[in-house]
Amino acid sequence: MAALTSINGGRCEAGEVHVIIGPMFAGKTTDLLRRIESESSSGRNVAMIKSSKDTRYANDSVVTHDGLKFPCWSLPDLTSFHHKLGDDEYHKLDVIGIDEAQFFEDLYEFCCKAADHDGKTIIVAGLDGDYLRRSFGSVLDVIPLADTVTKLTARCELCGKRAFFTLRKTAETQTELIGGSDVYMPVCRQHYVSGQAVIESTRNVLESYKVSH
Ligand SMILES: Nc1ncnc2c1ncn2[C@@H]1O[C@H](COP(=O)(O)OP(=O)(O)O)[C@@H](O)[C@H]1O
Ligand SMILES: Cc1cn([C@H]2C[C@H](O)[C@@H](COP(=O)(O)O)O2)c(=O)[nH]c1=O
């Protein structure tokens, strides 16, 4: 506690890190908004940040797949947040929500500084895995920093069972591809494996067609 007290310039405040993960459509943004609204109703000063890479819906709001909204800072990185807000406003903040956390390369450094040194509560929502079920960005890196981790599930679009994974329906192969239900669907394990096989064989057919024409 002595170390925290001195780090915080005499204020005896400990920060917190809470992480919400899961596939697309699992309710990560809905849960993040609910927690931020509840903190705000308890009188705490809150701010929301989302990645400026996500150009779906509004630029100045975090929006759920059901259309719920909350005003936010849309930023290319998290390091610029303190500077953009200014010292006075930053120091007044108690809680910071981060949506689309997979797109922030500086997530780990930001959470360390904000929670350990500045006494903030950080609530992070993002994809743990990409469409190939590989670790996405730095989301899994912040789990060792976290007080709590919540893994949500969606409903498999093909059978209605619990969905743990996100299937990309198109042939594009880059990791980052912004989209909603036009490009992605949540699926259970069985339908991830069968769906991925169909998409890969379609991609191979398209590739061989390109080579021969
Ligand atoms: N297959 C699905 N499974 C669960 N929810 C779905 C599905 N398709 C659409 N939704 C809607 O998406 C909402 C969750 O949206 P959101 O919080 O933006 O999710 P996330 O941030 O995890 O992508 C649900 O409340 C539900 O109404
Ligand atoms: C699986 C996967 C997703 N994305 C993108 C698609 C969306 O723009 C966001 C996720 O949004 P949500 O709030 O979780 O619905 O990430 C991507 O770029 N690459 C992927 O593999």
Coordinates of C-alpha atoms in Angstrom, one line a residue, residues 6-196:
S6 CA 3.6 7.2 -3.1
I7 CA 3.0 6.4 -6.8
N8 CA -0.4 8.1 -6.6
G9 CA 1.1 11.2 -5.2
G10 CA -0.4 10.6 -1.7
R11 CA -3.8 9.4 -2.8
C12 CA -4.4 5.9 -1.5
E13 CA -6.4 4.5 -4.5
A14 CA -6.0 1.2 -6.2
G15 CA -7.2 0.8 -9.8
E16 CA -8.9 -2.3 -11.3
V17 CA -8.9 -4.1 -14.6
H18 CA -12.0 -6.0 -15.8
V19 CA -11.9 -7.9 -19.1
I20 CA -14.9 -9.0 -21.2
I21 CA -14.2 -11.4 -24.0
G22 CA -16.1 -13.7 -26.4
P23 CA -17.0 -14.0 -30.1
M24 CA -18.9 -11.4 -32.1
F25 CA -22.6 -10.9 -31.1
A26 CA -21.9 -12.3 -27.6
G27 CA -23.0 -9.1 -25.8
K28 CA -19.6 -7.7 -25.0
T29 CA -20.5 -4.1 -25.9
T30 CA -23.9 -4.5 -24.2
D31 CA -22.2 -5.7 -21.0
L32 CA -19.6 -2.9 -21.2
L33 CA -22.3 -0.2 -21.6
R34 CA -24.3 -1.7 -18.7
R35 CA -21.2 -1.6 -16.4
I36 CA -20.3 1.9 -17.5
E37 CA -23.9 3.2 -17.0
S38 CA -24.0 1.6 -13.5
E39 CA -20.7 3.2 -12.5
S40 CA -21.9 6.6 -13.8
S41 CA -25.2 6.2 -11.8
S42 CA -23.1 5.6 -8.7
G43 CA -21.6 9.0 -9.2
R44 CA -18.2 8.0 -10.7
N45 CA -16.7 9.9 -13.6
V46 CA -16.7 7.7 -16.7
A47 CA -15.3 7.8 -20.2
M48 CA -15.6 5.4 -23.1
I49 CA -13.0 4.8 -25.8
K50 CA -13.4 2.8 -29.0
S51 CA -11.0 2.1 -31.9
S52 CA -11.2 4.5 -34.8
K53 CA -10.6 1.5 -37.0
D54 CA -14.2 0.4 -36.4
T55 CA -16.1 2.6 -38.8
R56 CA -19.4 0.7 -38.4
Y57 CA -22.4 2.7 -36.9
A58 CA -21.6 6.2 -35.4
N59 CA -18.1 7.6 -35.1
D60 CA -18.7 9.4 -31.8
S61 CA -20.6 6.5 -30.1
V62 CA -20.1 2.9 -29.0
V63 CA -23.1 1.1 -30.5
T64 CA -24.3 -2.5 -29.9
H65 CA -25.7 -4.8 -32.5
D66 CA -29.1 -4.0 -31.1
G67 CA -28.6 -0.2 -31.5
L68 CA -27.9 0.8 -27.8
K69 CA -25.5 3.8 -27.8
F70 CA -23.0 5.5 -25.5
P71 CA -20.9 8.6 -26.4
C72 CA -17.2 7.8 -26.8
W73 CA -13.7 8.9 -27.9
S74 CA -12.9 7.3 -31.2
L75 CA -9.0 6.9 -31.2
P76 CA -6.3 5.2 -33.2
D77 CA -4.4 4.4 -30.0
L78 CA -4.8 4.6 -26.2
T79 CA -1.6 6.5 -25.5
S80 CA -3.1 9.7 -27.0
F81 CA -6.1 9.6 -24.7
H82 CA -4.5 11.3 -21.7
H83 CA -3.1 14.0 -23.9
K84 CA -6.4 14.6 -25.8
L85 CA -8.4 14.8 -22.6
G86 CA -5.9 17.1 -20.8
D87 CA -4.4 16.6 -17.3
D88 CA -7.4 18.1 -15.4
E89 CA -10.1 16.0 -17.1
Y90 CA -7.9 12.8 -17.0
H91 CA -7.3 13.1 -13.2
K92 CA -11.0 13.6 -12.6
L93 CA -11.8 10.3 -14.3
D94 CA -12.6 7.2 -12.2
V95 CA -13.6 4.6 -14.8
I96 CA -12.5 4.1 -18.5
G97 CA -14.3 1.7 -20.8
I98 CA -12.5 0.4 -23.9
D99 CA -14.4 -1.3 -26.7
E100 CA -13.0 -3.2 -29.7
A101 CA -9.8 -3.7 -27.6
Q102 CA -8.3 -6.1 -30.1
F103 CA -7.5 -3.1 -32.3
F104 CA -5.3 -1.3 -29.7
E105 CA -1.6 -2.3 -29.9
D106 CA -0.8 -0.3 -26.7
L107 CA -3.6 -1.9 -24.6
Y108 CA -1.2 -3.6 -22.1
E109 CA 0.9 -0.4 -21.4
F110 CA -2.3 1.7 -21.1
C111 CA -4.0 -0.7 -18.6
C112 CA -0.8 -1.0 -16.5
K113 CA -0.4 2.8 -16.2
A114 CA -4.0 3.7 -15.8
A115 CA -4.8 1.0 -13.2
D116 CA -1.5 0.6 -11.3
H117 CA -0.3 4.2 -11.3
D118 CA -3.3 6.4 -11.9
G119 CA -5.9 4.5 -9.8
K120 CA -8.4 4.1 -12.6
T121 CA -10.9 1.3 -13.1
I122 CA -10.5 0.0 -16.6
I123 CA -13.2 -2.2 -18.3
V124 CA -11.9 -3.8 -21.5
A125 CA -14.2 -5.5 -24.1
G126 CA -12.9 -7.2 -27.1
L127 CA -12.5 -10.4 -29.2
D128 CA -10.1 -12.9 -27.6
G129 CA -9.8 -14.7 -31.0
D130 CA -9.9 -13.8 -34.7
Y131 CA -11.8 -15.7 -37.4
L132 CA -9.1 -18.4 -37.4
R133 CA -9.3 -18.6 -33.5
R134 CA -5.8 -17.1 -33.1
S135 CA -5.2 -14.7 -30.2
F136 CA -6.3 -11.3 -31.4
G137 CA -4.2 -8.2 -30.8
S138 CA -3.2 -7.7 -27.1
V139 CA -6.6 -8.7 -25.5
L140 CA -5.2 -11.9 -24.0
D141 CA -2.0 -10.1 -22.8
V142 CA -4.1 -8.1 -20.3
I143 CA -5.6 -11.1 -18.6
P144 CA -2.6 -11.4 -16.1
L145 CA -3.4 -7.7 -15.2
A146 CA -7.1 -8.4 -14.6
D147 CA -9.1 -8.5 -11.4
T148 CA -11.9 -10.3 -13.3
V149 CA -12.4 -12.0 -16.7
T150 CA -15.8 -12.6 -18.2
K151 CA -16.1 -14.9 -21.3
L152 CA -19.5 -14.4 -23.0
T153 CA -21.1 -16.6 -25.6
A154 CA -23.5 -15.9 -28.5
R155 CA -26.0 -18.3 -30.2
C156 CA -24.8 -20.5 -33.1
E157 CA -26.5 -19.1 -36.2
L158 CA -26.7 -22.6 -37.6
C159 CA -28.1 -24.7 -34.7
G160 CA -28.9 -22.3 -31.8
K161 CA -26.4 -23.9 -29.4
R162 CA -23.9 -21.7 -27.5
A163 CA -21.4 -20.1 -29.9
F164 CA -17.8 -19.6 -28.8
F165 CA -16.2 -18.7 -32.2
T166 CA -16.6 -16.2 -35.0
L167 CA -16.8 -17.6 -38.5
R168 CA -15.9 -15.3 -41.4
K169 CA -18.3 -15.9 -44.3
T170 CA -16.2 -14.3 -47.0
A171 CA -12.9 -15.3 -48.8
E172 CA -10.8 -12.4 -47.4
T173 CA -7.8 -13.5 -45.4
Q174 CA -6.4 -10.3 -43.7
T175 CA -6.8 -10.5 -39.9
E176 CA -8.5 -7.1 -39.5
L177 CA -11.7 -6.8 -41.6
I178 CA -14.4 -4.5 -40.2
G179 CA -17.9 -5.9 -40.6
G180 CA -21.1 -7.2 -39.0
S181 CA -23.5 -9.9 -39.9
D182 CA -22.7 -9.3 -43.6
V183 CA -19.2 -10.8 -43.0
Y184 CA -19.3 -12.8 -39.7
M185 CA -21.5 -15.2 -37.8
P186 CA -21.2 -16.7 -34.3
V187 CA -21.0 -20.5 -34.3
C188 CA -20.6 -23.5 -32.0
R189 CA -17.5 -25.8 -32.3
Q190 CA -19.1 -28.3 -34.7
H191 CA -20.3 -25.6 -37.1
Y192 CA -17.0 -23.7 -36.9
V193 CA -15.1 -26.8 -38.1
S194 CA -17.6 -27.7 -40.9
G195 CA -18.1 -24.0 -41.9
Q196 CA -14.4 -23.3 -42.0

